[in-house]
mmCIF file of C-alpha atoms in Angstrom:
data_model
loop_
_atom_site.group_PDB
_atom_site.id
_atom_site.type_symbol
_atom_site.label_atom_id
_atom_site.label_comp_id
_atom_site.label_asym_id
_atom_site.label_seq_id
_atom_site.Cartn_x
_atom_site.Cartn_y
_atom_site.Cartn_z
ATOM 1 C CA UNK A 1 10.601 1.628 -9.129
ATOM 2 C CA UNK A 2 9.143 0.273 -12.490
ATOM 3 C CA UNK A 3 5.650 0.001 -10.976
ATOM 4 C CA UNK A 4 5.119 3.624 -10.973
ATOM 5 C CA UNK A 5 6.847 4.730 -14.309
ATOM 6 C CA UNK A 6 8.262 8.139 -14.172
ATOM 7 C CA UNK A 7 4.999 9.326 -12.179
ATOM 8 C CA UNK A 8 6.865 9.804 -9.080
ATOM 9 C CA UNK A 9 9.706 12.152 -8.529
ATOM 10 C CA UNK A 10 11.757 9.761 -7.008
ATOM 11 C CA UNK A 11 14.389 12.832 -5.667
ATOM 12 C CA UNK A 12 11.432 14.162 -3.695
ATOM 13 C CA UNK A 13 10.726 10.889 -1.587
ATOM 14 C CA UNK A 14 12.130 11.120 1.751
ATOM 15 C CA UNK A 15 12.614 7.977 4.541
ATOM 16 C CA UNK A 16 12.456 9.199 8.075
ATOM 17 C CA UNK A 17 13.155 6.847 10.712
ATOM 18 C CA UNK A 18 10.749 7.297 12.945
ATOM 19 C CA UNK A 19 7.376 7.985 13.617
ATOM 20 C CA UNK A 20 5.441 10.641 12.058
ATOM 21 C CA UNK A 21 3.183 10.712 15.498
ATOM 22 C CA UNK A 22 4.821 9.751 18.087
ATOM 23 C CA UNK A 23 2.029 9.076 20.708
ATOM 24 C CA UNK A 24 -0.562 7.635 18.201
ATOM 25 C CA UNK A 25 1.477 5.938 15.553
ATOM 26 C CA UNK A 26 1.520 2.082 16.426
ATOM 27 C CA UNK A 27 5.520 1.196 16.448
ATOM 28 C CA UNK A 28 4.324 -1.354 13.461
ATOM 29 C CA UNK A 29 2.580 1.075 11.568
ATOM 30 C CA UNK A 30 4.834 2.842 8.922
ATOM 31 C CA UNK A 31 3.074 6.458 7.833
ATOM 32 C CA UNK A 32 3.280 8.437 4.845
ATOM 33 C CA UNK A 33 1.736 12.061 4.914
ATOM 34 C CA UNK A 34 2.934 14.750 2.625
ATOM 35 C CA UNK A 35 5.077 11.979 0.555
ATOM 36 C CA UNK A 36 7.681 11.353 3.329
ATOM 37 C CA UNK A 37 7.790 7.451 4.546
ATOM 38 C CA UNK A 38 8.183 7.506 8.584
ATOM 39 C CA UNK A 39 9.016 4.025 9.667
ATOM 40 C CA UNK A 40 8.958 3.501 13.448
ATOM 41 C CA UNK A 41 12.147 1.841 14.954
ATOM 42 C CA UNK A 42 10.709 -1.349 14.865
ATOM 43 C CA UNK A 43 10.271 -1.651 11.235
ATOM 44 C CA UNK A 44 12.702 0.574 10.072
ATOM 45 C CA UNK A 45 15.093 -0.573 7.425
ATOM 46 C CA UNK A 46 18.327 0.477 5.855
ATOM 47 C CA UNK A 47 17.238 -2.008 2.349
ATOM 48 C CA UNK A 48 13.516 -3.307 2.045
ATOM 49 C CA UNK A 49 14.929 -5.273 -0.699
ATOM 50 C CA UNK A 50 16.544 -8.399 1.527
ATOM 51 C CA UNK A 51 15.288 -10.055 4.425
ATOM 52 C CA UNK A 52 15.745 -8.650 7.500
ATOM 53 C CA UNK A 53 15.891 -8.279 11.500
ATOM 54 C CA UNK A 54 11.879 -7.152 10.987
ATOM 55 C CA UNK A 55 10.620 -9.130 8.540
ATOM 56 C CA UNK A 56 10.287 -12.959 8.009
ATOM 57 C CA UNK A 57 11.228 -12.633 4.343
ATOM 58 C CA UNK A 58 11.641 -10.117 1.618
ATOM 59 C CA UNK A 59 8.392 -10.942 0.379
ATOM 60 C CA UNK A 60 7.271 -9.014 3.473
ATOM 61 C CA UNK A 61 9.809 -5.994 3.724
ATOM 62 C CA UNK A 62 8.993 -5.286 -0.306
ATOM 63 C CA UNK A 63 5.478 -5.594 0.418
ATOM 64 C CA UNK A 64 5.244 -2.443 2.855
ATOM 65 C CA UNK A 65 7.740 -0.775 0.785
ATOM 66 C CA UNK A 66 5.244 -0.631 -2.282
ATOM 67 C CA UNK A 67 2.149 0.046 -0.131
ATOM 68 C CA UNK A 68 4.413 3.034 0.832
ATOM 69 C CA UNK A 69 5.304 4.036 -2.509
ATOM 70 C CA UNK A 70 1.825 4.179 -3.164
ATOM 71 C CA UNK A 71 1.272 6.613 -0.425
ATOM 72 C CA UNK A 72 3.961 8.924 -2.449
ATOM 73 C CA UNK A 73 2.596 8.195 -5.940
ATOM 74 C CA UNK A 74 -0.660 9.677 -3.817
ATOM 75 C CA UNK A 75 0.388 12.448 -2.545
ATOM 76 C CA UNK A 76 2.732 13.548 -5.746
ATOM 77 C CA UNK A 77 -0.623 13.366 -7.623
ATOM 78 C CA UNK A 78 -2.305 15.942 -5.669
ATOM 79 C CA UNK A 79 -3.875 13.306 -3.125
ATOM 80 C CA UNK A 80 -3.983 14.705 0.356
ATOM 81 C CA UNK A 81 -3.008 11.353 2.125
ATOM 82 C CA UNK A 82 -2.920 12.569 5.547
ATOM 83 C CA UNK A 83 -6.293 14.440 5.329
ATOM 84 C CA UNK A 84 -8.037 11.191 4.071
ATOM 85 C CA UNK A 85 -6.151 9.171 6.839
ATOM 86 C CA UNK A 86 -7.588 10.874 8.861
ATOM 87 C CA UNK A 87 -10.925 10.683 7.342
ATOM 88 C CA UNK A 88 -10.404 6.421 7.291
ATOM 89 C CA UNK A 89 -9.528 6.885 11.115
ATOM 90 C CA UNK A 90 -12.213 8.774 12.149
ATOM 91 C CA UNK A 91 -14.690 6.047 10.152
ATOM 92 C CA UNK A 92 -12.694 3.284 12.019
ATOM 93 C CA UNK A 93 -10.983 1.879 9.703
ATOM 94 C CA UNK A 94 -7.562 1.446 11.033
ATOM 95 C CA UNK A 95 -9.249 0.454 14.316
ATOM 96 C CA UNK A 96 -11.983 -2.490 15.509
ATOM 97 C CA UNK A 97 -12.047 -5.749 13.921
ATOM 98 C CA UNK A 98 -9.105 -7.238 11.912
ATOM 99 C CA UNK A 99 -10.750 -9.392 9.755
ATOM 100 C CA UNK A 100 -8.389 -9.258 6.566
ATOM 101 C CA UNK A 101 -4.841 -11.807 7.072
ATOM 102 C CA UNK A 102 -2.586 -10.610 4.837
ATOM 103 C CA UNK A 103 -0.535 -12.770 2.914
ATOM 104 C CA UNK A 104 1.862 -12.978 5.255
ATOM 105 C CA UNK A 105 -0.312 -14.300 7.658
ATOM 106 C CA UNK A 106 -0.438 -11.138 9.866
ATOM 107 C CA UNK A 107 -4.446 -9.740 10.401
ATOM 108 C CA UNK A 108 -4.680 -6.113 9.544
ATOM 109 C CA UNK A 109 -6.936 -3.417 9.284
ATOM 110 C CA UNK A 110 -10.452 -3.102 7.177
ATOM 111 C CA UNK A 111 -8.902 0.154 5.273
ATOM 112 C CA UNK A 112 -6.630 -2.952 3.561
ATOM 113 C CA UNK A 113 -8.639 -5.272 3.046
ATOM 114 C CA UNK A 114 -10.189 -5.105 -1.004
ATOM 115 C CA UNK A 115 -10.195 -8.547 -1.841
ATOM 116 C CA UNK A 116 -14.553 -8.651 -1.366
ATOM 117 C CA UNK A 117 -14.633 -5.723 -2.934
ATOM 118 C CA UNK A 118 -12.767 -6.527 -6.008
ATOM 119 C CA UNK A 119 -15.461 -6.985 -9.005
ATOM 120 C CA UNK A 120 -15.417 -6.798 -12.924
ATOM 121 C CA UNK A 121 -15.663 -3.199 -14.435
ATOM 122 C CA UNK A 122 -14.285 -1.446 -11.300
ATOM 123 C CA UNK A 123 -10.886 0.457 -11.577
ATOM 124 C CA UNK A 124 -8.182 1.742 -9.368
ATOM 125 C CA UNK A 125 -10.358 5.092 -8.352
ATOM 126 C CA UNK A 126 -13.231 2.984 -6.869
ATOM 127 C CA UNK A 127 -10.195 1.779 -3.439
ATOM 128 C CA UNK A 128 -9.254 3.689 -0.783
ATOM 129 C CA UNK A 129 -5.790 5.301 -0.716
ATOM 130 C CA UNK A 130 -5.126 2.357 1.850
ATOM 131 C CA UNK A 131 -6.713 -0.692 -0.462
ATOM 132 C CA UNK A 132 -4.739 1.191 -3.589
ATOM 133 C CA UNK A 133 -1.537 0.623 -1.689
ATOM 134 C CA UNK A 134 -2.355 -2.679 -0.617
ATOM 135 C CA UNK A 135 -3.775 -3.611 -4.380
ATOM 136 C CA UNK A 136 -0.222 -1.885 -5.996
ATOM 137 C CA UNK A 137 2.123 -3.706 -3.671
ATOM 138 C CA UNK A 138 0.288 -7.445 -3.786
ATOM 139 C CA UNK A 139 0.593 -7.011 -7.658
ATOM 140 C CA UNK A 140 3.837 -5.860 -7.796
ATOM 141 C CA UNK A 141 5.250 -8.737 -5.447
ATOM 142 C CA UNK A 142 2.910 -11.151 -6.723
ATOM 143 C CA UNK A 143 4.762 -9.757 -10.537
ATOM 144 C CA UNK A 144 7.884 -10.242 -10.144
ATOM 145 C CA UNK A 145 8.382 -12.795 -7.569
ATOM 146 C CA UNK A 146 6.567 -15.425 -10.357
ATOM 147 C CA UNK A 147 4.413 -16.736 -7.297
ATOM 148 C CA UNK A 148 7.118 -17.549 -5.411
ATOM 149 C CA UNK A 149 6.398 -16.480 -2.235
ATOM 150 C CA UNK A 150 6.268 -18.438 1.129
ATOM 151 C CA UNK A 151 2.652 -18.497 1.013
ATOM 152 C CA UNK A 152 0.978 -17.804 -2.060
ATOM 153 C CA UNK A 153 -1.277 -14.422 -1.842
ATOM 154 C CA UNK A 154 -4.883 -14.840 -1.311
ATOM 155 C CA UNK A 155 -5.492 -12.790 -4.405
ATOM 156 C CA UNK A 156 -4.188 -14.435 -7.090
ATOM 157 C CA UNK A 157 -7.109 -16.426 -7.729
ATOM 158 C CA UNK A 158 -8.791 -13.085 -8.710
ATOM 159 C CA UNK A 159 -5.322 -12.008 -11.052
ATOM 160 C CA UNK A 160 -8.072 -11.378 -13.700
ATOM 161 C CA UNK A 161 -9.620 -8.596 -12.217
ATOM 162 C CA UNK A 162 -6.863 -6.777 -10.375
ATOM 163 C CA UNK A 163 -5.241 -7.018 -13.472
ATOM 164 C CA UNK A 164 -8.018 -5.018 -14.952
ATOM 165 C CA UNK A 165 -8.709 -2.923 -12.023
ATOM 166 C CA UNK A 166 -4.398 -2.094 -12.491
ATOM 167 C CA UNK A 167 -5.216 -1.546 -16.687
ATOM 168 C CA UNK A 168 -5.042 2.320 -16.716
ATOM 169 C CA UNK A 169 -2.495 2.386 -14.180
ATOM 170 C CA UNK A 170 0.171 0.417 -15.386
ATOM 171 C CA UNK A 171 -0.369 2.147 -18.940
ATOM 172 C CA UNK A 172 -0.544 5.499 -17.413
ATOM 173 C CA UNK A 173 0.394 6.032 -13.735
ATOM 174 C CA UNK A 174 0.015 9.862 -14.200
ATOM 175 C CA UNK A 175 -3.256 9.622 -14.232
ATOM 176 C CA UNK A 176 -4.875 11.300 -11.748
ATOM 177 C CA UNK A 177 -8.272 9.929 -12.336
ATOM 178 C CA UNK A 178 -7.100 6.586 -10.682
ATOM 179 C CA UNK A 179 -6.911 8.190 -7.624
ATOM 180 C CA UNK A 180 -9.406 7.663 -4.764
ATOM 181 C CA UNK A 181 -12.789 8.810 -5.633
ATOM 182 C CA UNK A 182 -13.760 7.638 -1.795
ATOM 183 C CA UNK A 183 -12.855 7.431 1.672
ATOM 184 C CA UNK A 184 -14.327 4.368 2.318
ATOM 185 C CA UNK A 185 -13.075 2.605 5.817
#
C-alpha cells in the first residue's frame, strides 16, 4: 500500500474474520489491536478493493481498509493501539453522541471526527490513533480517486492543511514522532 511506504511489514499484517471481542465489539466495528485487522461477519471482506455485499461502493470498503492500515502502521511503530483504545473508550469516545457524518453519510464516533480540529501548524502527532486513521484513509481515497467519489468528502475544502498536517508522513512514514502524542476522545 503506497500510502505507508515500506513502514509497514506488510508479511506481518494478519485479517481475522471475526471479532476481536466478541461480546463488546459492535458487528460494524472492525478492530485492530496488536496489528491484526478483526472484521466482524458483517463487514468482513474477501477484497476491500471492489464494491461489495457490505458496502455501497468501493469508496466505502477502501475507506475502512486504510483507517485499518493505519491501526497496523500504529502498532508496527511501537504504538500500543489496544491500550489507547481503551483509554478513548473509557473517555467516551467511541460512545455518546455521533455528531461527525462521515463521507459516506453514515454518523460515527467523536474519536473520528478531526475535521474542527484541523488548524495550520499542527501535524499528524497532535490526532488520536482513531482521527490518524480517519485523516490517512480520507486522504488516501480522496488521492487517488481524483474526487470522484459519490459524495465528495467534507474535507477537501481544508486539502491545504491535511496536506500539511500529512507533510512528514508522506515523506517519512517511519517516523515515529507522528504518532499520537494524545489520547484525546
Amino acid at each position: 500500500m503506497s500510502i505507508f511506504k515500506d513502514s509497514i511489514d506488510y508479511d506481518k499484517v494478519k485479517i481475522h474474520h471475526g471479532r476481536f471481542i466478541p461480546i463488546f465489539q459492535p458487528s460494524q466495528t472492525a478492530m485492530t489491536p496488536f496489528g491484526t485487522i478483526h472484521f466482524p461477519d458483517d463487514i468482513y471482506e474477501e477484497d476491500y478493493t471492489s464494491p461489495s455485499r457490505v458496502f455501497p461502493d468501493v469508496i466505502s470498503s477502501k475507506n475502512l481498509f486504510v483507517h485499518e492500515m493505519a491501526h497496523v502502521w500504529q502498532y508496527q511503530l511501537g504504538y500500543s493501539t489496544f491500550l489507547n483504545g481503551i483509554i478513548i473508550a473509557l473517555k467516551g469516545g467511541y460512545f455518546g453522541n455521533r455528531n461527525y457524518i462521515h463521507h459516506d453519510g453514515y454518523p460515527v464516533a467523536n474519536a473520528y471526527e478531526y475535521l474542527s480540529k484541523v488548524q495550520s501548524n499542527q501535524d499528524l502527532s497532535d490526532f488520536n490513533m482513531e482521527q490518524q486513521g480517519s485523516i490517512i484513509a480520507d486522504y488516501f481515497i480522496d488521492t487517488t480517486n481524483n474526487h470522484t467519489s459519490p459524495s465528495p468528502h467534507p474535507y477537501t475544502k481544508g486539502m491545504p492543511l491535511i496536506d500539511s498536517i500529512l507533510k512528514e508522513f508522506k515523506n517519512n512514514p517511519s517516523n515515529k514522532q507522528l504518532l499520537p502524542r494524545d489520547n484525546h476522545a
